[in-house]
Coordinates of N, CA, C and O and ligand atoms in Angstrom, one line a residue:
M114 N 7.2 4.7 -15.9 CA 7.7 5.7 -16.9 C 6.6 6.7 -17.2 O 6.7 7.9 -17.1
K115 N 5.4 6.1 -17.5 CA 4.2 6.9 -17.8 C 3.9 7.8 -16.5 O 3.6 8.9 -16.6
F116 N 4.0 7.1 -15.4 CA 3.7 7.8 -14.1 C 4.6 8.9 -13.9 O 4.2 10.0 -13.5
A117 N 5.9 8.7 -14.2 CA 6.9 9.8 -14.0 C 6.6 11.0 -14.9 O 6.7 12.1 -14.5
L118 N 6.1 10.6 -16.2 CA 5.8 11.7 -17.1 C 4.6 12.5 -16.6 O 4.6 13.7 -16.6
I119 N 3.6 11.7 -16.2 CA 2.4 12.4 -15.7 C 2.7 13.3 -14.5 O 2.3 14.4 -14.4
S120 N 3.6 12.8 -13.6 CA 4.0 13.5 -12.4 C 4.7 14.8 -12.9 O 4.4 15.9 -12.3
A121 N 5.6 14.7 -13.9 CA 6.3 15.8 -14.3 C 5.4 16.9 -14.9 O 5.5 18.1 -14.6
I122 N 4.4 16.4 -15.6 CA 3.4 17.4 -16.2 C 2.6 18.0 -15.1 O 2.4 19.2 -15.1
A123 N 2.2 17.2 -14.1 CA 1.4 17.7 -13.0 C 2.2 18.8 -12.2 O 1.7 19.8 -11.9
I124 N 3.5 18.5 -12.0 CA 4.3 19.4 -11.2 C 4.5 20.7 -12.0 O 4.4 21.8 -11.5
F125 N 4.7 20.5 -13.3 CA 4.8 21.7 -14.2 C 3.6 22.6 -14.1 O 3.6 23.8 -13.9
L126 N 2.4 21.9 -14.3 CA 1.2 22.7 -14.3 C 1.0 23.3 -12.9 O 0.5 24.4 -12.8
F127 N 1.3 22.5 -11.9 CA 1.1 23.0 -10.5 C 1.9 24.3 -10.3 O 1.5 25.2 -9.7
S128 N 3.2 24.3 -10.8 CA 4.0 25.4 -10.5 C 3.6 26.6 -11.3 O 3.9 27.7 -11.0
C129 N 2.8 26.4 -12.4 CA 2.3 27.5 -13.2 C 1.0 28.0 -12.6 O 0.7 29.2 -12.7
G130 N 0.2 27.1 -12.0 CA -1.1 27.4 -11.6 C -1.1 28.5 -10.5 O -0.3 28.6 -9.7
G131 N -2.2 29.3 -10.5 CA -2.4 30.2 -9.4 C -1.6 31.5 -9.6 O -2.2 32.6 -9.2
S132 N -0.4 31.5 -10.1 CA 0.4 32.7 -10.1 C 0.2 33.5 -11.4 O 0.6 34.7 -11.4
D133 N -0.3 32.9 -12.4 CA -0.4 33.6 -13.7 C -1.9 33.9 -14.0 O -2.8 33.4 -13.2
D134 N -2.2 34.5 -15.1 CA -3.6 34.8 -15.3 C -4.0 34.2 -16.7 O -4.9 34.7 -17.3
T135 N -3.4 33.1 -17.0 CA -3.8 32.4 -18.3 C -5.2 31.8 -18.1 O -5.9 31.6 -19.0
G136 N -5.5 31.5 -16.8 CA -6.9 31.0 -16.6 C -7.2 29.6 -16.8 O -8.3 29.1 -16.6
W137 N -6.2 28.8 -17.3 CA -6.5 27.4 -17.7 C -5.9 26.4 -16.7 O -6.3 25.2 -16.8
A138 N -5.0 26.8 -15.9 CA -4.5 25.8 -15.0 C -4.3 26.4 -13.6 O -3.4 27.1 -13.3
T139 N -5.4 26.2 -12.8 CA -5.3 26.6 -11.4 C -5.1 25.4 -10.5 O -5.4 24.3 -10.9
E140 N -4.5 25.7 -9.3 CA -4.2 24.5 -8.5 C -5.4 23.7 -8.2 O -5.3 22.5 -8.2
D141 N -6.6 24.3 -8.0 CA -7.7 23.4 -7.6 C -8.3 22.7 -8.7 O -9.2 21.8 -8.5
M142 N -7.9 23.0 -10.0 CA -8.4 22.2 -11.1 C -7.7 20.9 -11.3 O -8.1 20.0 -12.0
L143 N -6.5 20.8 -10.7 CA -5.6 19.7 -10.9 C -5.8 18.6 -9.9 O -5.9 18.8 -8.7
V144 N -5.9 17.4 -10.4 CA -6.0 16.2 -9.5 C -4.6 15.6 -9.4 O -4.0 15.2 -10.4
E145 N -4.0 15.7 -8.2 CA -2.7 15.1 -8.1 C -2.7 13.6 -8.2 O -3.5 12.9 -7.7
P146 N -1.8 13.0 -9.0 CA -1.7 11.6 -9.1 C -1.4 11.0 -7.7 O -0.6 11.6 -7.0
S147 N -2.0 9.9 -7.4 CA -1.7 9.3 -6.0 C -0.3 8.8 -6.0 O 0.2 8.1 -6.9
P148 N 0.4 9.0 -4.9 CA 1.8 8.5 -4.8 C 1.8 7.0 -4.6 O 2.8 6.3 -4.7
Y149 N 0.6 6.4 -4.4 CA 0.5 5.0 -4.1 C -0.1 4.2 -5.3 O -0.6 3.1 -5.1
A150 N -0.2 4.8 -6.5 CA -0.8 4.2 -7.6 C -0.2 2.9 -8.0 O -0.8 1.9 -8.3
A151 N 1.2 2.8 -7.9 CA 1.9 1.6 -8.3 C 1.6 0.5 -7.3 O 1.3 -0.6 -7.6
G152 N 1.5 0.9 -6.0 CA 1.2 -0.1 -4.9 C -0.2 -0.6 -5.0 O -0.5 -1.7 -4.8
E153 N -1.1 0.3 -5.5 CA -2.5 -0.1 -5.6 C -2.6 -1.2 -6.7 O -3.4 -2.2 -6.5
K154 N -1.9 -1.0 -7.7 CA -1.9 -2.0 -8.8 C -1.4 -3.4 -8.3 O -2.0 -4.4 -8.6
V155 N -0.3 -3.3 -7.6 CA 0.2 -4.6 -7.0 C -0.8 -5.2 -6.1 O -1.1 -6.4 -6.1
Y156 N -1.5 -4.4 -5.3 CA -2.5 -4.8 -4.3 C -3.7 -5.5 -5.0 O -4.1 -6.6 -4.7
L157 N -4.2 -4.8 -6.1 CA -5.3 -5.3 -6.7 C -5.0 -6.7 -7.4 O -5.9 -7.6 -7.4
S158 N -3.8 -6.9 -7.9 CA -3.5 -8.1 -8.6 C -3.1 -9.2 -7.6 O -3.2 -10.4 -7.9
N159 N -2.6 -8.9 -6.4 CA -2.0 -9.9 -5.6 C -2.6 -10.1 -4.2 O -2.2 -11.1 -3.5
C160 N -3.4 -9.2 -3.7 CA -3.8 -9.2 -2.4 C -5.3 -9.1 -2.2 O -5.9 -9.6 -1.3
A161 N -6.0 -8.3 -3.2 CA -7.4 -8.0 -3.0 C -8.3 -9.2 -3.0 O -9.4 -9.2 -2.4
S162 N -7.9 -10.3 -3.7 CA -8.7 -11.4 -3.8 C -9.0 -12.0 -2.4 O -10.1 -12.5 -2.1
C163 N -8.1 -11.8 -1.4 CA -8.4 -12.3 -0.1 C -8.7 -11.1 0.9 O -9.7 -11.1 1.6
H164 N -7.8 -10.1 0.9 CA -8.1 -9.0 1.8 C -9.1 -8.0 1.3 O -9.4 -7.0 2.0
Q165 N -9.6 -8.2 0.1 CA -10.7 -7.3 -0.5 C -10.2 -6.0 -0.9 O -9.2 -5.4 -0.3
K166 N -10.8 -5.4 -1.9 CA -10.5 -4.1 -2.4 C -10.6 -3.0 -1.3 O -9.8 -2.1 -1.3
T167 N -11.5 -3.3 -0.4 CA -11.7 -2.3 0.7 C -10.8 -2.5 1.8 O -10.8 -1.7 2.8
G168 N -9.9 -3.5 1.7 CA -9.0 -3.8 2.8 C -9.7 -4.4 4.1 O -9.0 -4.6 5.1
E169 N -10.9 -4.7 3.9 CA -11.7 -5.2 5.1 C -11.5 -6.7 5.4 O -11.9 -7.2 6.4
G170 N -11.0 -7.4 4.4 CA -10.8 -8.9 4.6 C -12.2 -9.6 4.7 O -13.2 -9.0 4.3
L171 N -12.2 -10.8 5.2 CA -13.4 -11.5 5.4 C -13.3 -12.1 6.8 O -12.5 -13.0 7.0
E172 N -14.1 -11.6 7.7 CA -14.0 -12.0 9.1 C -13.9 -13.5 9.3 O -14.8 -14.2 8.7
G173 N -12.9 -14.0 10.0 CA -12.8 -15.4 10.2 C -11.9 -16.1 9.2 O -11.4 -17.2 9.5
A174 N -11.8 -15.5 8.0 CA -11.0 -16.2 7.0 C -9.7 -15.3 6.6 O -8.6 -15.8 6.7
F175 N -10.0 -14.1 6.3 CA -8.9 -13.2 5.8 C -8.9 -12.0 6.7 O -9.9 -11.2 6.7
P176 N -7.8 -11.7 7.4 CA -7.8 -10.6 8.4 C -7.8 -9.3 7.6 O -7.4 -9.2 6.5
P177 N -8.4 -8.2 8.2 CA -8.4 -6.9 7.6 C -7.0 -6.3 7.5 O -6.2 -6.5 8.4
L178 N -6.8 -5.4 6.6 CA -5.7 -4.5 6.5 C -6.1 -3.1 6.9 O -5.3 -2.3 7.4
A179 N -7.3 -2.8 6.6 CA -7.9 -1.5 6.9 C -8.0 -1.4 8.4 O -8.6 -2.2 9.1
Q180 N -7.3 -0.4 9.0 CA -7.3 -0.1 10.4 C -6.9 -1.4 11.2 O -7.4 -1.6 12.3
S181 N -6.0 -2.2 10.7 CA -5.5 -3.4 11.4 C -4.5 -3.0 12.4 O -3.4 -2.5 12.1
D182 N -4.8 -3.3 13.7 CA -3.8 -3.0 14.7 C -2.5 -3.8 14.5 O -1.4 -3.4 14.7
Y183 N -2.7 -5.1 14.0 CA -1.6 -5.9 13.8 C -0.6 -5.4 12.7 O 0.6 -5.3 12.9
L184 N -1.2 -5.0 11.6 CA -0.4 -4.4 10.5 C 0.3 -3.1 10.9 O 1.5 -2.9 10.7
L185 N -0.5 -2.2 11.6 CA 0.1 -0.9 11.9 C 1.1 -0.9 13.0 O 1.8 0.0 13.2
A186 N 1.2 -2.1 13.8 CA 2.1 -2.1 14.9 C 3.5 -2.3 14.5 O 4.4 -1.9 15.3
D187 N 3.8 -2.8 13.3 CA 5.2 -3.1 13.0 C 5.4 -3.1 11.5 O 5.0 -4.1 10.8
K188 N 6.1 -2.1 11.0 CA 6.4 -2.0 9.6 C 7.3 -3.1 9.1 O 7.1 -3.6 8.0
K189 N 8.3 -3.5 9.9 CA 9.2 -4.5 9.5 C 8.5 -5.8 9.2 O 8.6 -6.5 8.2
R190 N 7.6 -6.1 10.2 CA 6.8 -7.4 10.1 C 5.9 -7.3 8.9 O 5.7 -8.3 8.1
A191 N 5.3 -6.1 8.6 CA 4.4 -5.9 7.4 C 5.2 -6.3 6.1 O 4.7 -6.9 5.2
I192 N 6.4 -5.8 6.1 CA 7.3 -6.1 4.9 C 7.5 -7.6 4.7 O 7.3 -8.2 3.7
Q193 N 7.8 -8.2 5.9 CA 8.1 -9.7 5.8 C 6.9 -10.5 5.4 O 7.0 -11.4 4.6
I194 N 5.7 -10.1 5.9 CA 4.5 -10.8 5.5 C 4.2 -10.5 4.0 O 3.9 -11.5 3.3
A195 N 4.3 -9.3 3.5 CA 4.0 -9.0 2.1 C 4.9 -9.8 1.2 O 4.5 -10.2 0.1
A196 N 6.2 -10.0 1.6 CA 7.1 -10.7 0.8 C 7.0 -12.2 1.0 O 7.1 -13.0 0.0
N197 N 6.9 -12.7 2.2 CA 7.0 -14.2 2.5 C 5.7 -14.8 2.9 O 5.7 -16.1 3.0
G198 N 4.6 -14.1 3.1 CA 3.4 -14.7 3.6 C 3.6 -15.0 5.1 O 4.6 -14.5 5.7
M199 N 2.7 -15.7 5.7 CA 2.8 -16.0 7.1 C 1.9 -17.2 7.4 O 1.0 -17.5 6.7
D200 N 2.2 -17.8 8.6 CA 1.1 -18.8 9.1 C 1.2 -18.8 10.6 O 2.1 -18.1 11.2
G201 N 0.3 -19.4 11.2 CA 0.2 -19.5 12.7 C -0.8 -18.6 13.2 O -1.4 -17.7 12.4
P202 N -1.2 -18.7 14.5 CA -2.3 -18.0 15.1 C -1.9 -16.5 15.2 O -0.8 -16.2 15.7
I203 N -2.9 -15.6 14.9 CA -2.7 -14.2 15.1 C -4.1 -13.6 15.6 O -5.1 -14.2 15.3
T204 N -4.0 -12.5 16.2 CA -5.3 -11.8 16.6 C -5.2 -10.4 15.9 O -4.3 -9.7 16.1
V205 N -6.2 -10.1 15.1 CA -6.3 -8.8 14.4 C -7.5 -8.1 14.9 O -8.7 -8.6 14.7
N206 N -7.4 -7.0 15.5 CA -8.5 -6.2 16.0 C -9.5 -7.1 16.8 O -10.7 -7.0 16.7
G207 N -8.9 -7.9 17.7 CA -9.7 -8.7 18.6 C -10.2 -10.0 18.0 O -10.9 -10.7 18.7
V208 N -10.0 -10.3 16.7 CA -10.5 -11.5 16.1 C -9.4 -12.4 15.8 O -8.3 -12.0 15.3
D209 N -9.5 -13.7 16.2 CA -8.4 -14.7 16.0 C -8.5 -15.3 14.6 O -9.5 -15.6 14.1
Y210 N -7.3 -15.5 14.1 CA -7.1 -16.2 12.8 C -6.0 -17.2 13.0 O -5.0 -17.0 13.7
D211 N -6.2 -18.3 12.3 CA -5.1 -19.3 12.4 C -5.1 -20.0 11.0 O -5.5 -21.1 10.8
A212 N -4.6 -19.3 10.0 CA -4.7 -19.7 8.7 C -3.3 -19.6 8.1 O -2.3 -19.6 8.8
M213 N -3.2 -19.5 6.8 CA -1.9 -19.4 6.1 C -2.0 -18.5 4.9 O -3.0 -18.6 4.2
M214 N -1.0 -17.7 4.8 CA -0.9 -16.8 3.6 C 0.4 -17.2 2.9 O 1.4 -17.1 3.5
A215 N 0.3 -17.7 1.7 CA 1.5 -18.0 0.9 C 2.2 -16.8 0.4 O 1.6 -15.7 0.3
S216 N 3.5 -17.0 0.1 CA 4.3 -15.9 -0.5 C 3.6 -15.6 -1.8 O 3.3 -16.5 -2.6
Q217 N 3.6 -14.3 -2.1 CA 3.0 -13.9 -3.4 C 4.1 -13.7 -4.5 O 3.9 -13.3 -5.6
G218 N 5.4 -14.0 -4.1 CA 6.5 -14.0 -5.0 C 6.8 -12.6 -5.6 O 7.2 -12.5 -6.8
L219 N 6.6 -11.5 -4.8 CA 6.8 -10.2 -5.3 C 8.3 -9.8 -5.3 O 9.0 -10.3 -4.5
S220 N 8.6 -8.9 -6.2 CA 10.0 -8.3 -6.2 C 10.1 -7.4 -5.0 O 9.0 -6.9 -4.5
N221 N 11.3 -7.0 -4.6 CA 11.4 -6.1 -3.5 C 10.8 -4.8 -3.7 O 10.2 -4.1 -2.9
E222 N 10.9 -4.3 -5.0 CA 10.2 -3.0 -5.4 C 8.7 -3.1 -5.2 O 8.1 -2.2 -4.7
D223 N 8.1 -4.2 -5.6 CA 6.7 -4.4 -5.5 C 6.3 -4.5 -4.0 O 5.2 -4.0 -3.6
V224 N 7.1 -5.1 -3.2 CA 6.8 -5.2 -1.8 C 6.8 -3.8 -1.2 O 5.9 -3.5 -0.5
K225 N 7.8 -3.0 -1.5 CA 7.8 -1.6 -1.0 C 6.6 -0.9 -1.4 O 5.9 -0.3 -0.6
E226 N 6.2 -1.0 -2.7 CA 5.0 -0.2 -3.2 C 3.7 -0.7 -2.5 O 2.9 0.1 -2.1
V227 N 3.6 -2.0 -2.4 CA 2.3 -2.5 -1.8 C 2.2 -2.2 -0.3 O 1.2 -1.9 0.2
V228 N 3.4 -2.3 0.4 CA 3.3 -2.0 1.8 C 3.0 -0.5 2.0 O 2.2 -0.2 2.8
N229 N 3.6 0.3 1.2 CA 3.2 1.8 1.3 C 1.8 2.0 1.0 O 1.1 2.9 1.6
Y230 N 1.2 1.3 0.0 CA -0.2 1.4 -0.3 C -1.0 1.0 0.9 O -1.9 1.7 1.3
V231 N -0.8 -0.2 1.5 CA -1.7 -0.6 2.5 C -1.5 0.2 3.8 O -2.4 0.4 4.6
L232 N -0.3 0.7 4.0 CA -0.1 1.6 5.2 C -0.7 2.9 5.1 O -0.8 3.7 6.1
N233 N -1.2 3.3 3.9 CA -1.7 4.6 3.7 C -3.1 4.6 2.9 O -3.4 5.6 2.3
S234 N -3.8 3.5 3.1 CA -5.1 3.4 2.5 C -6.2 3.2 3.5 O -5.9 2.8 4.6
W235 N -7.4 3.4 3.1 CA -8.6 3.1 4.0 C -8.5 3.7 5.3 O -8.9 3.2 6.4
G236 N -7.9 4.9 5.4 CA -7.8 5.6 6.7 C -6.6 5.3 7.5 O -6.3 5.8 8.5
N237 N -5.8 4.3 7.0 CA -4.5 4.0 7.7 C -3.5 5.1 7.5 O -3.4 5.7 6.5
E238 N -2.8 5.4 8.6 CA -1.8 6.4 8.6 C -0.5 5.7 9.1 O -0.1 6.0 10.2
G239 N 0.0 4.8 8.3 CA 1.1 4.0 8.9 C 2.5 4.4 8.5 O 3.5 3.7 8.8
G240 N 2.7 5.5 7.8 CA 4.0 5.9 7.5 C 4.5 5.2 6.2 O 3.7 4.6 5.5
E241 N 5.8 5.3 5.9 CA 6.3 4.7 4.7 C 7.5 3.9 4.9 O 8.2 4.0 5.9
V242 N 7.8 3.0 4.0 CA 9.0 2.2 4.0 C 9.8 2.5 2.7 O 9.2 2.8 1.7
T243 N 11.1 2.3 2.8 CA 12.0 2.5 1.7 C 12.5 1.2 1.2 O 12.3 0.2 1.9
I244 N 13.1 1.2 0.0 CA 13.7 -0.1 -0.5 C 14.7 -0.6 0.5 O 14.9 -1.8 0.6
A245 N 15.5 0.3 1.1 CA 16.5 -0.1 2.1 C 15.8 -0.8 3.3 O 16.4 -1.8 3.8
D246 N 14.7 -0.3 3.7 CA 13.9 -1.0 4.8 C 13.5 -2.4 4.4 O 13.6 -3.4 5.1
V247 N 13.1 -2.5 3.1 CA 12.7 -3.8 2.6 C 13.9 -4.8 2.6 O 13.8 -5.9 3.1
E248 N 15.0 -4.3 2.0 CA 16.2 -5.2 2.0 C 16.6 -5.6 3.4 O 16.9 -6.8 3.6
A249 N 16.6 -4.7 4.3 CA 17.0 -5.0 5.7 C 16.0 -6.0 6.3 O 16.5 -7.0 6.9
A250 N 14.7 -5.8 6.1 CA 13.8 -6.7 6.8 C 13.9 -8.1 6.2 O 13.6 -9.1 6.9
L251 N 14.2 -8.2 4.9 CA 14.2 -9.5 4.3 C 15.6 -10.2 4.4 O 15.7 -11.4 4.0
S252 N 16.6 -9.5 4.9 CA 17.9 -10.2 5.0 C 18.0 -10.8 6.4 O 19.1 -11.4 6.7
E253 N 17.0 -10.7 7.2 CA 17.2 -11.2 8.6 C 16.9 -12.7 8.6 O 16.1 -13.2 7.8
Ligands
LIG1718 C1 -4.8 -16.3 -0.7 C2 -5.3 -15.3 0.3 C3 -4.3 -14.2 0.6 C4 -3.6 -13.3 -0.3 C5 -3.6 -13.4 -1.8 C6 -2.9 -12.4 0.6 N1 -3.1 -12.7 1.9 FE1 -2.4 -11.6 3.5 N2 -3.2 -12.9 4.7 C7 -4.0 -14.0 4.4 C8 -4.3 -14.8 5.6 C9 -5.2 -16.1 5.6 C10 -3.7 -14.2 6.6 C11 -3.6 -14.7 8.1 C12 -2.6 -15.8 8.2 C13 -2.6 -16.4 9.6 O1 -3.6 -16.6 10.2 O2 -1.4 -16.7 10.1 C14 -3.0 -13.0 6.1 C15 -2.3 -12.0 6.8 C16 -1.8 -10.8 6.4 C17 -1.3 -9.8 7.2 C18 -1.2 -9.7 8.7 C19 -2.5 -9.6 9.4 C20 -3.2 -8.3 9.2 O3 -4.4 -8.3 8.8 O4 -2.6 -7.2 9.5 C21 -0.9 -8.8 6.3 C22 -0.2 -7.5 6.7 C23 -1.1 -9.3 5.0 N3 -1.7 -10.5 5.0 C24 -0.9 -8.6 3.8 C25 -1.0 -9.1 2.5 C26 -0.5 -8.4 1.3 C27 0.2 -7.0 1.3 C28 -0.9 -9.2 0.3 C29 -0.5 -9.0 -1.2 C30 0.9 -8.9 -1.5 C31 -1.6 -10.4 0.8 N4 -1.6 -10.2 2.2 C32 -2.1 -11.4 0.1 C33 -4.5 -14.3 3.1 C34 -4.0 -13.7 1.9

């Protein structure tokens, strides 16, 4: 709710900025709120303890999400892992892991937000998923 209000104010200021001469709201003075702020919050509370704030993980124990070839290869799989966890052997950026990640018990909405955050943080350019993508991936 707060976020929506801040966005609305930002959009309002943005649309005023630059074209008038009031001098107090120009486009480059405004910091746009991150579209991934909600996902960042979910990440910091549910994922960062293992995958780290930087997304780099801990080699040998927790695989990285930053620039992870495994994460970026398959959005549907990313949704399923964020929702259900995973186990079994995997190779991420050439390093083998064979551990277990428990389900973090997130709502579908939080899964969507956190997946979009990790797909678009730390230099990742992984695109976005919608709530419909989440529902489809989890109904399989
Ligand atoms: C308790 C530690 C822990 C937490 C918390 C955790 N993970 Fe994981 N995660 C792991 C481990 C360990 C693996 C590797 C599992 C394996 O070897 O099969 C993994 C694997 C992954 C992978 C696939 C491998 C990769 O690096 O691309 C993704 C994506 C992922 N986690 C995302 C998340 C997200 C998103 C959250 C928060 C909702 C999260 N994890 C929370 C420990 C954790």
